[in-house]
Coordinates of C-alpha atoms in Angstrom, one line a residue:
X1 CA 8.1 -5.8 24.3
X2 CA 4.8 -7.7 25.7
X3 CA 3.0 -10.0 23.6
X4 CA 0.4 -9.4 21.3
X5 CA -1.8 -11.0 19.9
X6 CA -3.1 -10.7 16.0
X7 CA -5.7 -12.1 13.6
X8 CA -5.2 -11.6 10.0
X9 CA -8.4 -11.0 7.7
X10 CA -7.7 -12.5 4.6
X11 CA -5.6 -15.2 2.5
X12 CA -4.3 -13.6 -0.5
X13 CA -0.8 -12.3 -1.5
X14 CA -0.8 -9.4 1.1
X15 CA -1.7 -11.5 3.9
X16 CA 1.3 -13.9 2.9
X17 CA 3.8 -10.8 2.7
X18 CA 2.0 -9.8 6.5
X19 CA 2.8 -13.2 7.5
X20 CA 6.6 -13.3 6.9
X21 CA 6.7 -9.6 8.4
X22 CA 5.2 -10.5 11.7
X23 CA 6.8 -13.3 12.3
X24 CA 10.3 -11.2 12.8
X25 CA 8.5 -8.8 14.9
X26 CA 9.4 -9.8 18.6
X27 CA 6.4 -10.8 21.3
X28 CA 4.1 -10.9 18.1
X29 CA 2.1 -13.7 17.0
X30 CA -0.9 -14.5 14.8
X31 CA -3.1 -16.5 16.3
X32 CA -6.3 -16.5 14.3
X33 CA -6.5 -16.0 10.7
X34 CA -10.2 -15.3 8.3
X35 CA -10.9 -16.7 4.9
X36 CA -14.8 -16.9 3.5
X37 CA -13.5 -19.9 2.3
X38 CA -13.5 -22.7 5.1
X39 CA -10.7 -24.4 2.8
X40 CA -8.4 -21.3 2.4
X41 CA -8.5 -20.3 5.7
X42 CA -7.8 -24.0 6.5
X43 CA -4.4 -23.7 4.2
X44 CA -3.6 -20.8 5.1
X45 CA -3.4 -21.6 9.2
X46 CA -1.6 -24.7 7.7
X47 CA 1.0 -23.0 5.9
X48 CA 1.8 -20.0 8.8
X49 CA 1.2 -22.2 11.9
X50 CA -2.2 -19.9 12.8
X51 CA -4.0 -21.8 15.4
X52 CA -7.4 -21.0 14.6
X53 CA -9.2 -19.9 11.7
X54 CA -12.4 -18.5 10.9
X55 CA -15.0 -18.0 8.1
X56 CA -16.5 -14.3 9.0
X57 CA -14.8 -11.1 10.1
X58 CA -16.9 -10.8 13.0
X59 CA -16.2 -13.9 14.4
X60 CA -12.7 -13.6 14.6
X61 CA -13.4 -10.3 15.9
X62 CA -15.4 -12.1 19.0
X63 CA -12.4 -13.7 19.7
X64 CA -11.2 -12.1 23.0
X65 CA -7.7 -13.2 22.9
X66 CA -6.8 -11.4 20.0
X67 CA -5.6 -7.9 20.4
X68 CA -5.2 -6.1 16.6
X69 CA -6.1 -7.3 13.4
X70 CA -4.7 -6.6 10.1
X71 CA -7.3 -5.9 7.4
X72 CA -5.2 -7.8 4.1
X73 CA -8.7 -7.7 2.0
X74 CA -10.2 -6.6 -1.1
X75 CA -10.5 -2.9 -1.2
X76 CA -14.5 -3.5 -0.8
X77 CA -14.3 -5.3 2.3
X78 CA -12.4 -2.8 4.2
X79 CA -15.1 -0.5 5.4
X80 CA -17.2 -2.9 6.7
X81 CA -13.9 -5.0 8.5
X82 CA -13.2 -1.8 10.0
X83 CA -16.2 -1.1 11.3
X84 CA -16.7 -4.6 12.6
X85 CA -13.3 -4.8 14.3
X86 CA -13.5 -1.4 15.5
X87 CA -16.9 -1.8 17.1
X88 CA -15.2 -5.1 18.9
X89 CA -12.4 -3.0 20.6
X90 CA -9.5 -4.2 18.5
X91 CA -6.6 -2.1 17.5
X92 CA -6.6 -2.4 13.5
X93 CA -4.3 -2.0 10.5
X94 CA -5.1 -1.8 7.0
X95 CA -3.4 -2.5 3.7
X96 CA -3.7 0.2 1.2
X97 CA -5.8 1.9 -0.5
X98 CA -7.4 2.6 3.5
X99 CA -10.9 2.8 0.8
X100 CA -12.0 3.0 -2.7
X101 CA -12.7 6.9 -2.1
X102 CA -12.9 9.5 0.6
X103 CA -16.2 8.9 1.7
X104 CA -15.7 5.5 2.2
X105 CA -12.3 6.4 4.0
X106 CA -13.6 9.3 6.5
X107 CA -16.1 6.6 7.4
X108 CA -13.7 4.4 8.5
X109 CA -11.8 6.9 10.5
X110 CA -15.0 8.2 12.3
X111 CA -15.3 4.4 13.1
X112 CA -11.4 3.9 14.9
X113 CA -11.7 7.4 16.2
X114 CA -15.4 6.7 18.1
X115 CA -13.9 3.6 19.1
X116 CA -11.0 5.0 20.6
X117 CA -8.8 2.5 19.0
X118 CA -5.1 2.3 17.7
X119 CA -5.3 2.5 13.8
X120 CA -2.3 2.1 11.3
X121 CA -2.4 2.7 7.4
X122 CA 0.4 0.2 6.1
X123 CA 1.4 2.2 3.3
X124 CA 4.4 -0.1 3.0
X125 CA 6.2 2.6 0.6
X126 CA 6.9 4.8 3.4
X127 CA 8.7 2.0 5.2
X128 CA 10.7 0.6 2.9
X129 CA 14.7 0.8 3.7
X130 CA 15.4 3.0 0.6
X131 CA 12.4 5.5 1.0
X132 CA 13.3 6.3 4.4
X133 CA 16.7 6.4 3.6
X134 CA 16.0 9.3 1.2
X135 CA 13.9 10.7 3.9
X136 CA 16.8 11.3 6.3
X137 CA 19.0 12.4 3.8
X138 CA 16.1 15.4 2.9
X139 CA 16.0 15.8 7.0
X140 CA 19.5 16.5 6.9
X141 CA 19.1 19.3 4.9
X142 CA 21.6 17.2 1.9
X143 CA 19.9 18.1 -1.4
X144 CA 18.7 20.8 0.0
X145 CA 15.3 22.3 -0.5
X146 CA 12.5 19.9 -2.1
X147 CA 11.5 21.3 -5.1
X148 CA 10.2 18.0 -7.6
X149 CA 9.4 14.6 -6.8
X150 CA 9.1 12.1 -9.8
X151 CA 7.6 8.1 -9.2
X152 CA 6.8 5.2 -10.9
X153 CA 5.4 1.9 -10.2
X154 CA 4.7 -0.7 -12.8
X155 CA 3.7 -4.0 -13.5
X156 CA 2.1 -6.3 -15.9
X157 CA -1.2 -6.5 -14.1
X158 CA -2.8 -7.5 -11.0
X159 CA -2.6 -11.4 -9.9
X160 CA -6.3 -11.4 -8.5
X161 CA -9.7 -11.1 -10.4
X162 CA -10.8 -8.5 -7.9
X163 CA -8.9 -5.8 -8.9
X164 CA -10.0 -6.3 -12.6
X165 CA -13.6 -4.6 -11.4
X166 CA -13.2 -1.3 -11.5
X167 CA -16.3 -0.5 -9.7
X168 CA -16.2 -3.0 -7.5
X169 CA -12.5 -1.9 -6.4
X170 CA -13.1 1.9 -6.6
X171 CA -10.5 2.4 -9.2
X172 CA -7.7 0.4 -11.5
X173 CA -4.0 1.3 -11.8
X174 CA -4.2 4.5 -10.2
X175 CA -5.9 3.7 -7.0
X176 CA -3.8 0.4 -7.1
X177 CA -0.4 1.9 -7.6
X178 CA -1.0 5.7 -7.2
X179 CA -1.8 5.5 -3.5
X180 CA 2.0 4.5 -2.7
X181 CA 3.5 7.0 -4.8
X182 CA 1.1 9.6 -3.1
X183 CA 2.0 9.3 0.1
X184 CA 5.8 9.0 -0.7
X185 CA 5.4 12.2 -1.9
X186 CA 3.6 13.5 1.1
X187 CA 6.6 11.6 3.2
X188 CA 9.4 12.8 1.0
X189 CA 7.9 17.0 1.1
X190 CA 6.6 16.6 4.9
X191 CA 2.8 16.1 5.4
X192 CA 2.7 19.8 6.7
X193 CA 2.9 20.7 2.9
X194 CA -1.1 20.3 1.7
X195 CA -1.8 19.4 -1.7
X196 CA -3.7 21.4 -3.0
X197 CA -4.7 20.2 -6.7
X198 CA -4.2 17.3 -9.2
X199 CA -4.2 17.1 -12.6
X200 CA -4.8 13.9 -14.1
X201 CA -5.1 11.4 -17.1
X202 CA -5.8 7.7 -17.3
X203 CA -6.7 5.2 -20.2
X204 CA -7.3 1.4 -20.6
X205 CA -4.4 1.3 -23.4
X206 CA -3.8 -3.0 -23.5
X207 CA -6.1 -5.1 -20.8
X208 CA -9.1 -3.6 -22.7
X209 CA -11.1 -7.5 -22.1
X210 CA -10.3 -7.7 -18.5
X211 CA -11.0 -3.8 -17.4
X212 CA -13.1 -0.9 -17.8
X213 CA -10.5 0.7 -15.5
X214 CA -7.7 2.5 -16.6
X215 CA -4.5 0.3 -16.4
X216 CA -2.3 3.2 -17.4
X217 CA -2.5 6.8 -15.4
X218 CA -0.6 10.0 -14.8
X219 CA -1.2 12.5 -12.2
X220 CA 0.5 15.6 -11.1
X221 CA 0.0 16.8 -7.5
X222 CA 0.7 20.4 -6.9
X223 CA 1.0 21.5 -3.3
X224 CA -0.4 25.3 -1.6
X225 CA 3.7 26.8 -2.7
X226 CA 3.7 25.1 -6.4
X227 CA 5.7 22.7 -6.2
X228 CA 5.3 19.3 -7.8
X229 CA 4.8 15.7 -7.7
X230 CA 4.4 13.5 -10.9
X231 CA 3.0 10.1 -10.4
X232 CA 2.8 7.1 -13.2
X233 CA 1.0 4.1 -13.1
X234 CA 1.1 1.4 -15.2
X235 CA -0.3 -2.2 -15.5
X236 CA 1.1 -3.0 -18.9
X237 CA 5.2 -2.7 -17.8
X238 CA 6.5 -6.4 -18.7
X239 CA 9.6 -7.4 -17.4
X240 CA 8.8 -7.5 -13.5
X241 CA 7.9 -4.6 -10.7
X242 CA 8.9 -1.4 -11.3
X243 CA 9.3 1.0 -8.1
X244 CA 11.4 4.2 -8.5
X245 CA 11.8 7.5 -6.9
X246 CA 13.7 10.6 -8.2
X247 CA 14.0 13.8 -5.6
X248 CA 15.1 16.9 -6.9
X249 CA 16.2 19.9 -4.9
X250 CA 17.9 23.1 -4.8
X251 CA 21.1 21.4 -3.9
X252 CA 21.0 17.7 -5.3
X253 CA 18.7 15.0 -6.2
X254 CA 17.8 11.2 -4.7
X255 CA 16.6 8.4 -6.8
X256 CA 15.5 4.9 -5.4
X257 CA 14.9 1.7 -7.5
X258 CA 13.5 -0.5 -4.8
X259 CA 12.7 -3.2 -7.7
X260 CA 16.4 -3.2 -8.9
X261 CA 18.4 -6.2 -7.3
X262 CA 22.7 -7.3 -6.9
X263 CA 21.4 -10.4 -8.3
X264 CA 21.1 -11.8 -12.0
X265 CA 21.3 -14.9 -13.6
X266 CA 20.7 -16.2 -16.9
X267 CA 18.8 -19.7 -16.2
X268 CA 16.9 -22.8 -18.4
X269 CA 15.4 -24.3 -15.9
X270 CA 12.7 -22.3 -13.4
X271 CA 13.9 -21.7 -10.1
X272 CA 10.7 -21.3 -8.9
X273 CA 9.3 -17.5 -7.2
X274 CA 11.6 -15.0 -8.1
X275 CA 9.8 -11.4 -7.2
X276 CA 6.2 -10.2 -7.4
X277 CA 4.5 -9.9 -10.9
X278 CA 8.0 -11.5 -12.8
X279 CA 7.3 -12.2 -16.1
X280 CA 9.2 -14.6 -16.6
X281 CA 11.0 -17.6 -15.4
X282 CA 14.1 -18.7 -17.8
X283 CA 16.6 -16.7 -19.9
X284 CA 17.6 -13.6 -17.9
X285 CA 16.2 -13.4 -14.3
X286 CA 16.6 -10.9 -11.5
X287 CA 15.2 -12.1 -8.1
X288 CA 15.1 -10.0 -5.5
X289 CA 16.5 -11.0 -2.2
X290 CA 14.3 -10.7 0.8
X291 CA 11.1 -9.2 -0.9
X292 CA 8.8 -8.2 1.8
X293 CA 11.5 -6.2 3.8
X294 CA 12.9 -4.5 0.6
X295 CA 9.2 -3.5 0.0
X296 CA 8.6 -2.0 4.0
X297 CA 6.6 -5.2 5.0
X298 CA 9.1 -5.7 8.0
X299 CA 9.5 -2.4 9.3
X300 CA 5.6 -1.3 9.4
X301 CA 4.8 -4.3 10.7
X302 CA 7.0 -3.7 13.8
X303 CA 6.4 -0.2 13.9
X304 CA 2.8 -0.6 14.2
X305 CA 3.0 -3.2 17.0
X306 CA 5.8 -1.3 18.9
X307 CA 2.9 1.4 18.9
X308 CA 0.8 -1.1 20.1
X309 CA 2.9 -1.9 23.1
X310 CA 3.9 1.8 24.2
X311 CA 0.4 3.0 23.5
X312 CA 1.9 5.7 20.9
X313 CA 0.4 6.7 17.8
X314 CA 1.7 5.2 14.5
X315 CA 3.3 7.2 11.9
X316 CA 1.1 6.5 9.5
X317 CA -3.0 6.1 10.6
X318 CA -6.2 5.8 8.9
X319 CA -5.9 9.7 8.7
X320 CA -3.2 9.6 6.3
X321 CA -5.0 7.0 3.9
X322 CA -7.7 9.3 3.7
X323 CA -5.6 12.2 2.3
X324 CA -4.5 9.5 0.2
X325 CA -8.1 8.4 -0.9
X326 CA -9.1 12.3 -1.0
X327 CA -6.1 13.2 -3.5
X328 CA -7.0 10.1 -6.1
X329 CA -10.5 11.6 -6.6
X330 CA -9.2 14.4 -7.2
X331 CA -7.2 12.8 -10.0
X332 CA -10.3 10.8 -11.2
X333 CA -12.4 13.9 -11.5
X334 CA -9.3 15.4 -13.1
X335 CA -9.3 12.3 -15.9
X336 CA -13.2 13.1 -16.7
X337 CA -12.5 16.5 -16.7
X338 CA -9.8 17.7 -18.0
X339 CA -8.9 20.6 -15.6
X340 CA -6.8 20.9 -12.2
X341 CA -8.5 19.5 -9.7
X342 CA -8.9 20.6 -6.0
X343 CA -8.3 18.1 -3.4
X344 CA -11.1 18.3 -1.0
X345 CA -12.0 16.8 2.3
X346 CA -12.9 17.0 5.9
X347 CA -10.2 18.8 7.4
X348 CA -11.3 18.1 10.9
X349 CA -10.6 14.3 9.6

């Protein structure tokens, strides 16, 4: 594998999971890292050996020794970082949501398209070690026919402010959590099966002083033959990440708990980091061993830049985020109301 060359745009959490993915990907290596903040991005290159940083996306973006960048921003941000990077040649992947809707998201795949450049969603649910596990078991014809897919994801509530703003972010727990479950479900019943409709509901039920945006949701995805997908989200689920799976078909059934660990102890004393959005740090803990691989951090991380290299397309693009983004308004309009929803788009996207 040749070298390549990435910047990372951004600081937060994401970029930090990014960070410990790429640096088990062979012949890769972040060389430039962005923060607005001179003092972020200044910690940040600290703490991951990044040996330059800059305060503005298209700056970094200038700099001609770096090859792709990975978008790790607020969902607000990512149009414009798209566009930016996309206009300066650079292969690019983004975290999820690809957008805040389906305009937003088409835009940004008219941008990588025009530009001619590599583009990967990194839906890490769909590269996790026990989602693709299931997948190959479906391949191999074990449970059967598809017929229902069941997820959940839960936690007690975003750690940054931005994803508070509903506006500002596009959405709240749906659009934060339902975009993984989406696309499992498009993974799990093979993304040759359209979805056609969504029916949808979503309430602030707790975090009523932080958010007008709904931290708890439901939405049922019915495909073009009937069959179905039920999604939950939830910010108000204490006790730690929630991630779970159930497949049903004419022959068997699957089910995943990506959050559920070999390891428990009962401690009085912290032990410090233990696994995203834990609740707590005494009495009865479950860490989770390896966080960012369980999750698919590794394995999309060196997918995508083994695609890089070979000059193949990546499993997942900006194409399939915006099926993603299409499908959640759907869901949204579904929420205000009250009636199935049809899932439209640009199908020549």
């Amino acid at each position: 594998m040749g070298d390549i060359a990435i910047g990372m745009l951004g600081s937060g959490f994401v970029a930090g999971f990014y960070m410990e993915a790429l640096r088990e990907v062979p012949g890769a290596k972040v060389v430039a890292n962005y923060s607005r903040s001179r003092e972020r991005a200044a910690d940040f290159g600290k703490r991951h050996q990044v040996e330059r940083q800059y305060e503005s996306v298209q700056t970094l973006c200038a700099d001609p020794k770096v090859d792709m960048v990975v978008i790790a921003l607020p969902n607000h941000l990512h149009l414009e970082a798209t566009q930016v990077a996309a206009a300066a040649g650079k292969a690019i992947v983004c975290t999820k949501p690809l957008a805040r809707n389906g305009p937003e998201a088409a835009q940004m795949v008219r941008a990588v398209r025009s530009a001619g450049v590599l583009n990967g969603y990194a839906e890490t649910s769909v590269f996790s070690p026990d989602v693709m596990r299931m997948h190959s078991m479906i391949e191999s014809g074990a449970i059967g026919d598809v017929l229902t897919i069941r997820a959940r994801e839960g936690h007690s509530g975003p750690h940054a402010p931005h994803f508070w703003d509903g506006e500002t972010a596009g959405g709240g727990a749906l659009l934060d959590m339902g975009c993984h479950t989406v696309e499992t479900a498009r993974y799990l019943f093979g993304k040759q099966n359209r979805i056609r409709d969504v029916f949808g509901w979503g309430t602030t039920m707790l975090h009523k002083e932080k958010t007008k945006a709904e931290d708890n949701a439901v939405a049922l995805l019915r495909l073009d033959d009937g069959r179905t997908s039920l999604t939950e989200a939830s910010w108000t689920t204490k006790g730690g990440m929630e991630l779970r799976n159930e497949v049903y078909g004419t022959r068997g059934r699957i089910v995943s708990d990506t959050s559920s660990t070999t390891v428990r102890a009962f401690v009085e004393k912290s032990a410090g980091y233990l696994l995203e959005k834990a609740d707590a740090e005494t009495g009865w803990v479950f860490p989770i061993q390896d966080e960012a691989r369980v999750y698919g951090y590794h394995e999309e991380m060196r997918h995508f830049v083994e695609c890089y290299v070979s000059g193949t397309e990546p499993r997942e693009t900006f194409a399939d985020g915006y099926i993603v983004n299409c499908v959640l308004d759907a869901a949204y309009r579904s929420m205000k109301s009250g009636r199935w929803e049809p899932v439209e788009g640009d199908e020549e996207l």
